[in-house]
Amino acid sequence: QVQLVESGGGLVQAGGSLRLSCAASGRTLSRYTMGWFRQAPGKEREFVGAIGSTGSTYYRDFLKGRFTISRDNAKNTVSLQMNSLKPEDTAVYYCAASSGFGYTRSSDFGSWGQGTQVTVSS
């Protein structure tokens, strides 16, 4: 399995931006679909979006336009750019790897990072 480490979380005011990164070790990320999930306190983990090995992306509809996922295969990293943040975006954000494309369920992603906390203040 690939080892993943997220970074870039923190505290930001509503309307602000954050860029999360996910770095991999052990294996190259280029062959995987890389997904981002988030889990708010007391809620289930939910899908944010993902990027396939070819660079194609897909997102939860209500996040589309504010969040953008990109990948840098040369650096073995994936990023999540979050703009116009809202207090309801507060959560722990996780990156995960899948061998398939189009998946949105946590169970379809086999490798996970430890998560990074994002807190959006009003």
mmCIF file of N, CA and C in Angstrom:
data_model
loop_
_atom_site.group_PDB
_atom_site.id
_atom_site.type_symbol
_atom_site.label_atom_id
_atom_site.label_comp_id
_atom_site.label_asym_id
_atom_site.label_seq_id
_atom_site.Cartn_x
_atom_site.Cartn_y
_atom_site.Cartn_z
ATOM 1 N N GLN A 1 0.822 -1.199 0.000
ATOM 2 C CA GLN A 1 0.000 0.000 0.000
ATOM 3 C C GLN A 1 0.859 1.253 0.000
ATOM 4 N N VAL A 2 0.247 2.324 -0.453
ATOM 5 C CA VAL A 2 0.948 3.606 -0.474
ATOM 6 C C VAL A 2 0.695 4.329 0.844
ATOM 7 N N GLN A 3 1.728 4.973 1.363
ATOM 8 C CA GLN A 3 1.589 5.760 2.591
ATOM 9 C C GLN A 3 1.321 7.208 2.218
ATOM 10 N N LEU A 4 0.313 7.788 2.860
ATOM 11 C CA LEU A 4 -0.121 9.141 2.535
ATOM 12 C C LEU A 4 -0.047 10.040 3.757
ATOM 13 N N VAL A 5 0.385 11.274 3.540
ATOM 14 C CA VAL A 5 0.459 12.250 4.624
ATOM 15 C C VAL A 5 -0.118 13.568 4.139
ATOM 16 N N GLU A 6 -1.160 14.043 4.829
ATOM 17 C CA GLU A 6 -1.773 15.320 4.481
ATOM 18 C C GLU A 6 -1.114 16.453 5.261
ATOM 19 N N SER A 7 -1.160 17.629 4.686
ATOM 20 C CA SER A 7 -0.665 18.827 5.363
ATOM 21 C C SER A 7 -1.408 20.039 4.819
ATOM 22 N N GLY A 8 -1.238 21.164 5.507
ATOM 23 C CA GLY A 8 -1.817 22.407 5.025
ATOM 24 C C GLY A 8 -3.071 22.862 5.736
ATOM 25 N N GLY A 9 -3.568 22.048 6.650
ATOM 26 C CA GLY A 9 -4.759 22.451 7.378
ATOM 27 C C GLY A 9 -4.469 23.591 8.344
ATOM 28 N N GLY A 10 -5.526 24.153 8.891
ATOM 29 C CA GLY A 10 -5.363 25.235 9.844
ATOM 30 C C GLY A 10 -6.657 25.960 10.079
ATOM 31 N N LEU A 11 -6.522 27.130 10.682
ATOM 32 C CA LEU A 11 -7.670 27.978 10.991
ATOM 33 C C LEU A 11 -7.731 29.116 9.979
ATOM 34 N N VAL A 12 -8.914 29.318 9.419
ATOM 35 C CA VAL A 12 -9.096 30.365 8.422
ATOM 36 C C VAL A 12 -10.455 31.002 8.641
ATOM 37 N N GLN A 13 -10.569 32.267 8.297
ATOM 38 C CA GLN A 13 -11.857 32.943 8.412
ATOM 39 C C GLN A 13 -12.748 32.586 7.230
ATOM 40 N N ALA A 14 -14.027 32.688 7.444
ATOM 41 C CA ALA A 14 -14.975 32.443 6.365
ATOM 42 C C ALA A 14 -14.663 33.345 5.178
ATOM 43 N N GLY A 15 -14.728 32.750 3.991
ATOM 44 C CA GLY A 15 -14.382 33.485 2.783
ATOM 45 C C GLY A 15 -12.939 33.322 2.364
ATOM 46 N N GLY A 16 -12.131 32.783 3.254
ATOM 47 C CA GLY A 16 -10.719 32.590 2.969
ATOM 48 C C GLY A 16 -10.444 31.324 2.184
ATOM 49 N N SER A 17 -9.158 31.063 1.998
ATOM 50 C CA SER A 17 -8.725 29.916 1.203
ATOM 51 C C SER A 17 -7.669 29.116 1.947
ATOM 52 N N LEU A 18 -7.612 27.848 1.624
ATOM 53 C CA LEU A 18 -6.557 26.966 2.112
ATOM 54 C C LEU A 18 -6.201 26.001 0.996
ATOM 55 N N ARG A 19 -4.953 25.581 1.019
ATOM 56 C CA ARG A 19 -4.512 24.567 0.071
ATOM 57 C C ARG A 19 -3.950 23.398 0.855
ATOM 58 N N LEU A 20 -4.586 22.263 0.709
ATOM 59 C CA LEU A 20 -4.127 21.045 1.362
ATOM 60 C C LEU A 20 -3.263 20.244 0.398
ATOM 61 N N SER A 21 -2.281 19.582 0.952
ATOM 62 C CA SER A 21 -1.429 18.720 0.149
ATOM 63 C C SER A 21 -1.436 17.310 0.703
ATOM 64 N N CYS A 22 -1.208 16.377 -0.173
ATOM 65 C CA CYS A 22 -1.125 14.969 0.203
ATOM 66 C C CYS A 22 0.125 14.413 -0.448
ATOM 67 N N ALA A 23 1.065 14.011 0.370
ATOM 68 C CA ALA A 23 2.322 13.467 -0.133
ATOM 69 C C ALA A 23 2.347 11.960 0.049
ATOM 70 N N ALA A 24 2.922 11.298 -0.913
ATOM 71 C CA ALA A 24 2.944 9.838 -0.873
ATOM 72 C C ALA A 24 4.353 9.314 -0.753
ATOM 73 N N SER A 25 4.464 8.183 -0.136
ATOM 74 C CA SER A 25 5.732 7.458 -0.092
ATOM 75 C C SER A 25 5.435 5.970 -0.253
ATOM 76 N N GLY A 26 6.432 5.273 -0.687
ATOM 77 C CA GLY A 26 6.260 3.837 -0.844
ATOM 78 C C GLY A 26 5.917 3.437 -2.264
ATOM 79 N N ARG A 27 5.056 4.204 -2.892
ATOM 80 C CA ARG A 27 4.682 3.929 -4.269
ATOM 81 C C ARG A 27 4.381 5.239 -4.976
ATOM 82 N N THR A 28 4.452 5.212 -6.282
ATOM 83 C CA THR A 28 4.103 6.389 -7.046
ATOM 84 C C THR A 28 2.590 6.545 -7.091
ATOM 85 N N LEU A 29 2.138 7.795 -7.006
ATOM 86 C CA LEU A 29 0.705 8.064 -7.026
ATOM 87 C C LEU A 29 0.121 8.064 -8.428
ATOM 88 N N SER A 30 0.960 8.117 -9.436
ATOM 89 C CA SER A 30 0.489 8.382 -10.791
ATOM 90 C C SER A 30 -0.535 7.364 -11.289
ATOM 91 N N ARG A 31 -0.486 6.151 -10.780
ATOM 92 C CA ARG A 31 -1.384 5.118 -11.272
ATOM 93 C C ARG A 31 -2.721 5.094 -10.529
ATOM 94 N N TYR A 32 -2.829 5.889 -9.449
ATOM 95 C CA TYR A 32 -4.022 5.840 -8.611
ATOM 96 C C TYR A 32 -4.971 6.998 -8.876
ATOM 97 N N THR A 33 -6.246 6.741 -8.626
ATOM 98 C CA THR A 33 -7.197 7.822 -8.449
ATOM 99 C C THR A 33 -7.039 8.299 -7.008
ATOM 100 N N MET A 34 -6.866 9.599 -6.835
ATOM 101 C CA MET A 34 -6.658 10.162 -5.505
ATOM 102 C C MET A 34 -7.890 10.943 -5.096
ATOM 103 N N GLY A 35 -8.424 10.580 -3.960
ATOM 104 C CA GLY A 35 -9.633 11.223 -3.484
ATOM 105 C C GLY A 35 -9.393 12.039 -2.229
ATOM 106 N N TRP A 36 -10.286 12.991 -2.021
ATOM 107 C CA TRP A 36 -10.321 13.757 -0.783
ATOM 108 C C TRP A 36 -11.671 13.524 -0.116
ATOM 109 N N PHE A 37 -11.631 13.282 1.165
ATOM 110 C CA PHE A 37 -12.813 13.107 1.989
ATOM 111 C C PHE A 37 -12.709 14.053 3.173
ATOM 112 N N ARG A 38 -13.827 14.245 3.846
ATOM 113 C CA ARG A 38 -13.787 15.047 5.066
ATOM 114 C C ARG A 38 -14.771 14.472 6.076
ATOM 115 N N GLN A 39 -14.481 14.728 7.340
ATOM 116 C CA GLN A 39 -15.356 14.258 8.411
ATOM 117 C C GLN A 39 -15.469 15.355 9.454
ATOM 118 N N ALA A 40 -16.677 15.855 9.608
ATOM 119 C CA ALA A 40 -16.964 16.867 10.613
ATOM 120 C C ALA A 40 -17.343 16.176 11.922
ATOM 121 N N PRO A 41 -17.189 16.855 13.038
ATOM 122 C CA PRO A 41 -17.529 16.248 14.325
ATOM 123 C C PRO A 41 -18.962 15.742 14.357
ATOM 124 N N GLY A 42 -19.126 14.493 14.749
ATOM 125 C CA GLY A 42 -20.450 13.924 14.868
ATOM 126 C C GLY A 42 -21.090 13.515 13.564
ATOM 127 N N LYS A 43 -20.342 13.621 12.468
ATOM 128 C CA LYS A 43 -20.896 13.266 11.164
ATOM 129 C C LYS A 43 -20.071 12.173 10.512
ATOM 130 N N GLU A 44 -20.660 11.541 9.536
ATOM 131 C CA GLU A 44 -19.945 10.507 8.806
ATOM 132 C C GLU A 44 -18.953 11.139 7.824
ATOM 133 N N ARG A 45 -17.944 10.347 7.493
ATOM 134 C CA ARG A 45 -16.994 10.804 6.506
ATOM 135 C C ARG A 45 -17.689 10.949 5.163
ATOM 136 N N GLU A 46 -17.415 12.042 4.448
ATOM 137 C CA GLU A 46 -18.066 12.261 3.176
ATOM 138 C C GLU A 46 -17.050 12.553 2.079
ATOM 139 N N PHE A 47 -17.435 12.195 0.896
ATOM 140 C CA PHE A 47 -16.601 12.389 -0.287
ATOM 141 C C PHE A 47 -16.572 13.866 -0.665
ATOM 142 N N VAL A 48 -15.374 14.353 -1.025
ATOM 143 C CA VAL A 48 -15.213 15.732 -1.476
ATOM 144 C C VAL A 48 -15.010 15.762 -2.981
ATOM 145 N N GLY A 49 -14.040 15.009 -3.451
ATOM 146 C CA GLY A 49 -13.736 14.965 -4.869
ATOM 147 C C GLY A 49 -12.560 14.047 -5.106
ATOM 148 N N ALA A 50 -12.235 13.839 -6.376
ATOM 149 C CA ALA A 50 -11.126 12.951 -6.708
ATOM 150 C C ALA A 50 -10.548 13.319 -8.060
ATOM 151 N N ILE A 51 -9.329 12.854 -8.271
ATOM 152 C CA ILE A 51 -8.651 13.074 -9.551
ATOM 153 C C ILE A 51 -8.078 11.745 -10.020
ATOM 154 N N GLY A 52 -8.353 11.429 -11.268
ATOM 155 C CA GLY A 52 -7.880 10.172 -11.806
ATOM 156 C C GLY A 52 -6.444 10.245 -12.281
ATOM 157 N N SER A 53 -5.931 9.119 -12.708
ATOM 158 C CA SER A 53 -4.542 9.051 -13.152
ATOM 159 C C SER A 53 -4.281 9.919 -14.377
ATOM 160 N N THR A 54 -5.340 10.182 -15.163
ATOM 161 C CA THR A 54 -5.179 11.014 -16.361
ATOM 162 C C THR A 54 -5.413 12.491 -16.069
ATOM 163 N N GLY A 55 -5.791 12.811 -14.842
ATOM 164 C CA GLY A 55 -6.050 14.202 -14.477
ATOM 165 C C GLY A 55 -7.513 14.581 -14.482
ATOM 166 N N SER A 56 -8.382 13.674 -14.883
ATOM 167 C CA SER A 56 -9.819 13.952 -14.843
ATOM 168 C C SER A 56 -10.284 14.048 -13.394
ATOM 169 N N THR A 57 -11.189 14.986 -13.148
ATOM 170 C CA THR A 57 -11.657 15.218 -11.786
ATOM 171 C C THR A 57 -13.171 15.073 -11.693
ATOM 172 N N TYR A 58 -13.624 14.777 -10.491
ATOM 173 C CA TYR A 58 -15.050 14.791 -10.215
ATOM 174 C C TYR A 58 -15.226 15.173 -8.760
ATOM 175 N N TYR A 59 -16.337 15.859 -8.479
ATOM 176 C CA TYR A 59 -16.559 16.451 -7.161
ATOM 177 C C TYR A 59 -17.993 16.224 -6.704
ATOM 178 N N ARG A 60 -18.197 16.380 -5.394
ATOM 179 C CA ARG A 60 -19.561 16.509 -4.889
ATOM 180 C C ARG A 60 -20.135 17.783 -5.509
ATOM 181 N N ASP A 61 -21.364 17.693 -5.927
ATOM 182 C CA ASP A 61 -21.965 18.802 -6.669
ATOM 183 C C ASP A 61 -21.930 20.119 -5.897
ATOM 184 N N PHE A 62 -22.209 20.075 -4.613
ATOM 185 C CA PHE A 62 -22.312 21.324 -3.875
ATOM 186 C C PHE A 62 -20.947 21.941 -3.579
ATOM 187 N N LEU A 63 -19.867 21.199 -3.861
ATOM 188 C CA LEU A 63 -18.531 21.736 -3.658
ATOM 189 C C LEU A 63 -17.906 22.241 -4.950
ATOM 190 N N LYS A 64 -18.480 21.818 -6.036
ATOM 191 C CA LYS A 64 -17.921 22.164 -7.331
ATOM 192 C C LYS A 64 -17.866 23.675 -7.491
ATOM 193 N N GLY A 65 -16.746 24.154 -7.972
ATOM 194 C CA GLY A 65 -16.579 25.582 -8.154
ATOM 195 C C GLY A 65 -15.813 26.240 -7.039
ATOM 196 N N ARG A 66 -15.872 25.663 -5.848
ATOM 197 C CA ARG A 66 -15.104 26.224 -4.731
ATOM 198 C C ARG A 66 -13.841 25.420 -4.467
ATOM 199 N N PHE A 67 -13.917 24.118 -4.712
ATOM 200 C CA PHE A 67 -12.784 23.234 -4.440
ATOM 201 C C PHE A 67 -12.197 22.729 -5.754
ATOM 202 N N THR A 68 -10.887 22.650 -5.821
ATOM 203 C CA THR A 68 -10.201 22.161 -7.010
ATOM 204 C C THR A 68 -9.099 21.197 -6.611
ATOM 205 N N ILE A 69 -9.099 20.040 -7.256
ATOM 206 C CA ILE A 69 -8.084 19.025 -6.987
ATOM 207 C C ILE A 69 -7.108 18.990 -8.150
ATOM 208 N N SER A 70 -5.832 18.896 -7.811
ATOM 209 C CA SER A 70 -4.792 18.788 -8.835
ATOM 210 C C SER A 70 -3.753 17.776 -8.356
ATOM 211 N N ARG A 71 -2.933 17.365 -9.279
ATOM 212 C CA ARG A 71 -1.880 16.420 -8.910
ATOM 213 C C ARG A 71 -0.581 16.786 -9.608
ATOM 214 N N ASP A 72 0.511 16.471 -8.957
ATOM 215 C CA ASP A 72 1.841 16.663 -9.516
ATOM 216 C C ASP A 72 2.546 15.319 -9.403
ATOM 217 N N ASN A 73 2.503 14.571 -10.473
ATOM 218 C CA ASN A 73 3.076 13.223 -10.434
ATOM 219 C C ASN A 73 4.590 13.250 -10.243
ATOM 220 N N ALA A 74 5.234 14.282 -10.727
ATOM 221 C CA ALA A 74 6.688 14.377 -10.557
ATOM 222 C C ALA A 74 7.062 14.505 -9.083
ATOM 223 N N LYS A 75 6.214 15.196 -8.311
ATOM 224 C CA LYS A 75 6.461 15.370 -6.881
ATOM 225 C C LYS A 75 5.721 14.340 -6.037
ATOM 226 N N ASN A 76 4.930 13.501 -6.712
ATOM 227 C CA ASN A 76 4.158 12.473 -6.000
ATOM 228 C C ASN A 76 3.212 13.086 -4.972
ATOM 229 N N THR A 77 2.548 14.165 -5.384
ATOM 230 C CA THR A 77 1.632 14.852 -4.477
ATOM 231 C C THR A 77 0.303 15.143 -5.156
ATOM 232 N N VAL A 78 -0.706 15.333 -4.327
ATOM 233 C CA VAL A 78 -2.024 15.743 -4.765
ATOM 234 C C VAL A 78 -2.442 16.909 -3.880
ATOM 235 N N SER A 79 -3.141 17.862 -4.448
ATOM 236 C CA SER A 79 -3.539 19.047 -3.693
ATOM 237 C C SER A 79 -5.038 19.271 -3.774
ATOM 238 N N LEU A 80 -5.528 19.918 -2.746
ATOM 239 C CA LEU A 80 -6.930 20.331 -2.704
ATOM 240 C C LEU A 80 -6.945 21.825 -2.405
ATOM 241 N N GLN A 81 -7.306 22.604 -3.398
ATOM 242 C CA GLN A 81 -7.426 24.057 -3.234
ATOM 243 C C GLN A 81 -8.859 24.364 -2.830
ATOM 244 N N MET A 82 -9.014 25.029 -1.695
ATOM 245 C CA MET A 82 -10.344 25.333 -1.181
ATOM 246 C C MET A 82 -10.511 26.839 -1.095
ATOM 247 N N ASN A 83 -11.479 27.358 -1.800
ATOM 248 C CA ASN A 83 -11.744 28.794 -1.823
ATOM 249 C C ASN A 83 -13.127 29.079 -1.252
ATOM 250 N N SER A 84 -13.333 30.337 -0.895
ATOM 251 C CA SER A 84 -14.632 30.776 -0.370
ATOM 252 C C SER A 84 -15.104 29.846 0.737
ATOM 253 N N LEU A 85 -14.225 29.584 1.663
ATOM 254 C CA LEU A 85 -14.535 28.624 2.720
ATOM 255 C C LEU A 85 -15.659 29.117 3.620
ATOM 256 N N LYS A 86 -16.441 28.150 4.084
ATOM 257 C CA LYS A 86 -17.582 28.416 4.946
ATOM 258 C C LYS A 86 -17.398 27.675 6.261
ATOM 259 N N PRO A 87 -18.026 28.129 7.328
ATOM 260 C CA PRO A 87 -17.907 27.408 8.606
ATOM 261 C C PRO A 87 -18.301 25.935 8.482
ATOM 262 N N GLU A 88 -19.240 25.621 7.620
ATOM 263 C CA GLU A 88 -19.653 24.224 7.447
ATOM 264 C C GLU A 88 -18.613 23.369 6.740
ATOM 265 N N ASP A 89 -17.546 23.988 6.254
ATOM 266 C CA ASP A 89 -16.436 23.218 5.679
ATOM 267 C C ASP A 89 -15.482 22.719 6.761
ATOM 268 N N THR A 90 -15.706 23.128 7.987
ATOM 269 C CA THR A 90 -14.868 22.678 9.092
ATOM 270 C C THR A 90 -14.943 21.171 9.238
ATOM 271 N N ALA A 91 -13.773 20.537 9.204
ATOM 272 C CA ALA A 91 -13.716 19.072 9.258
ATOM 273 C C ALA A 91 -12.255 18.627 9.254
ATOM 274 N N VAL A 92 -12.067 17.361 9.494
ATOM 275 C CA VAL A 92 -10.769 16.744 9.222
ATOM 276 C C VAL A 92 -10.813 16.263 7.777
ATOM 277 N N TYR A 93 -9.796 16.635 7.029
ATOM 278 C CA TYR A 93 -9.734 16.289 5.617
ATOM 279 C C TYR A 93 -8.704 15.189 5.409
ATOM 280 N N TYR A 94 -9.114 14.197 4.638
ATOM 281 C CA TYR A 94 -8.283 13.029 4.380
ATOM 282 C C TYR A 94 -8.059 12.863 2.886
ATOM 283 N N CYS A 95 -6.864 12.423 2.515
ATOM 284 C CA CYS A 95 -6.662 11.975 1.150
ATOM 285 C C CYS A 95 -6.607 10.451 1.159
ATOM 286 N N ALA A 96 -6.950 9.875 0.034
ATOM 287 C CA ALA A 96 -7.025 8.423 -0.068
ATOM 288 C C ALA A 96 -6.756 8.006 -1.508
ATOM 289 N N ALA A 97 -6.311 6.777 -1.666
ATOM 290 C CA ALA A 97 -5.957 6.263 -2.981
ATOM 291 C C ALA A 97 -6.860 5.102 -3.371
ATOM 292 N N SER A 98 -7.232 5.087 -4.639
ATOM 293 C CA SER A 98 -8.052 4.001 -5.174
ATOM 294 C C SER A 98 -7.482 3.556 -6.510
ATOM 295 N N SER A 99 -7.672 2.274 -6.796
ATOM 296 C CA SER A 99 -7.197 1.760 -8.083
ATOM 297 C C SER A 99 -8.213 1.972 -9.190
ATOM 298 N N GLY A 100 -9.418 2.422 -8.823
ATOM 299 C CA GLY A 100 -10.457 2.643 -9.818
ATOM 300 C C GLY A 100 -10.818 4.102 -9.942
ATOM 301 N N PHE A 101 -11.604 4.442 -10.936
ATOM 302 C CA PHE A 101 -12.026 5.826 -11.179
ATOM 303 C C PHE A 101 -13.537 5.922 -11.062
ATOM 304 N N GLY A 102 -13.969 7.049 -10.510
ATOM 305 C CA GLY A 102 -15.406 7.279 -10.399
ATOM 306 C C GLY A 102 -15.992 6.896 -9.056
ATOM 307 N N TYR A 103 -15.189 6.319 -8.194
ATOM 308 C CA TYR A 103 -15.660 5.899 -6.874
ATOM 309 C C TYR A 103 -15.841 7.090 -5.948
ATOM 310 N N THR A 104 -16.844 6.978 -5.073
ATOM 311 C CA THR A 104 -17.079 8.020 -4.084
ATOM 312 C C THR A 104 -17.229 7.461 -2.679
ATOM 313 N N ARG A 105 -17.268 6.171 -2.532
ATOM 314 C CA ARG A 105 -17.424 5.562 -1.221
ATOM 315 C C ARG A 105 -16.066 5.356 -0.564
ATOM 316 N N SER A 106 -16.029 5.540 0.745
ATOM 317 C CA SER A 106 -14.783 5.345 1.489
ATOM 318 C C SER A 106 -14.236 3.945 1.277
ATOM 319 N N SER A 107 -15.124 2.979 1.199
ATOM 320 C CA SER A 107 -14.702 1.583 1.078
ATOM 321 C C SER A 107 -14.010 1.276 -0.237
ATOM 322 N N ASP A 108 -14.138 2.176 -1.210
ATOM 323 C CA ASP A 108 -13.486 1.976 -2.507
ATOM 324 C C ASP A 108 -12.069 2.534 -2.546
ATOM 325 N N PHE A 109 -11.654 3.136 -1.433
ATOM 326 C CA PHE A 109 -10.308 3.699 -1.345
ATOM 327 C C PHE A 109 -9.530 2.902 -0.301
ATOM 328 N N GLY A 110 -8.379 2.377 -0.704
ATOM 329 C CA GLY A 110 -7.688 1.421 0.149
ATOM 330 C C GLY A 110 -6.605 1.998 1.035
ATOM 331 N N SER A 111 -6.039 3.117 0.684
ATOM 332 C CA SER A 111 -4.968 3.731 1.466
ATOM 333 C C SER A 111 -5.402 5.114 1.897
ATOM 334 N N TRP A 112 -5.125 5.422 3.160
ATOM 335 C CA TRP A 112 -5.584 6.682 3.741
ATOM 336 C C TRP A 112 -4.470 7.379 4.494
ATOM 337 N N GLY A 113 -4.537 8.704 4.471
ATOM 338 C CA GLY A 113 -3.663 9.476 5.338
ATOM 339 C C GLY A 113 -4.284 9.624 6.710
ATOM 340 N N GLN A 114 -3.588 10.323 7.581
ATOM 341 C CA GLN A 114 -4.051 10.487 8.960
ATOM 342 C C GLN A 114 -5.025 11.654 9.108
ATOM 343 N N GLY A 115 -5.099 12.498 8.107
ATOM 344 C CA GLY A 115 -6.018 13.630 8.131
ATOM 345 C C GLY A 115 -5.365 14.915 8.595
ATOM 346 N N THR A 116 -5.947 16.022 8.174
ATOM 347 C CA THR A 116 -5.491 17.342 8.603
ATOM 348 C C THR A 116 -6.725 18.184 8.932
ATOM 349 N N GLN A 117 -6.661 18.891 10.032
ATOM 350 C CA GLN A 117 -7.819 19.645 10.512
ATOM 351 C C GLN A 117 -7.944 20.983 9.786
ATOM 352 N N VAL A 118 -9.146 21.248 9.319
ATOM 353 C CA VAL A 118 -9.484 22.543 8.739
ATOM 354 C C VAL A 118 -10.605 23.146 9.582
ATOM 355 N N THR A 119 -10.373 24.342 10.088
ATOM 356 C CA THR A 119 -11.377 25.028 10.885
ATOM 357 C C THR A 119 -11.650 26.383 10.259
ATOM 358 N N VAL A 120 -12.919 26.618 9.962
ATOM 359 C CA VAL A 120 -13.330 27.873 9.340
ATOM 360 C C VAL A 120 -14.165 28.649 10.350
ATOM 361 N N SER A 121 -13.689 29.811 10.720
ATOM 362 C CA SER A 121 -14.403 30.622 11.706
ATOM 363 C C SER A 121 -15.338 31.600 11.007
ATOM 364 N N SER A 122 -16.437 31.892 11.685
ATOM 365 C CA SER A 122 -17.421 32.805 11.087
ATOM 366 C C SER A 122 -17.123 34.245 11.439
#
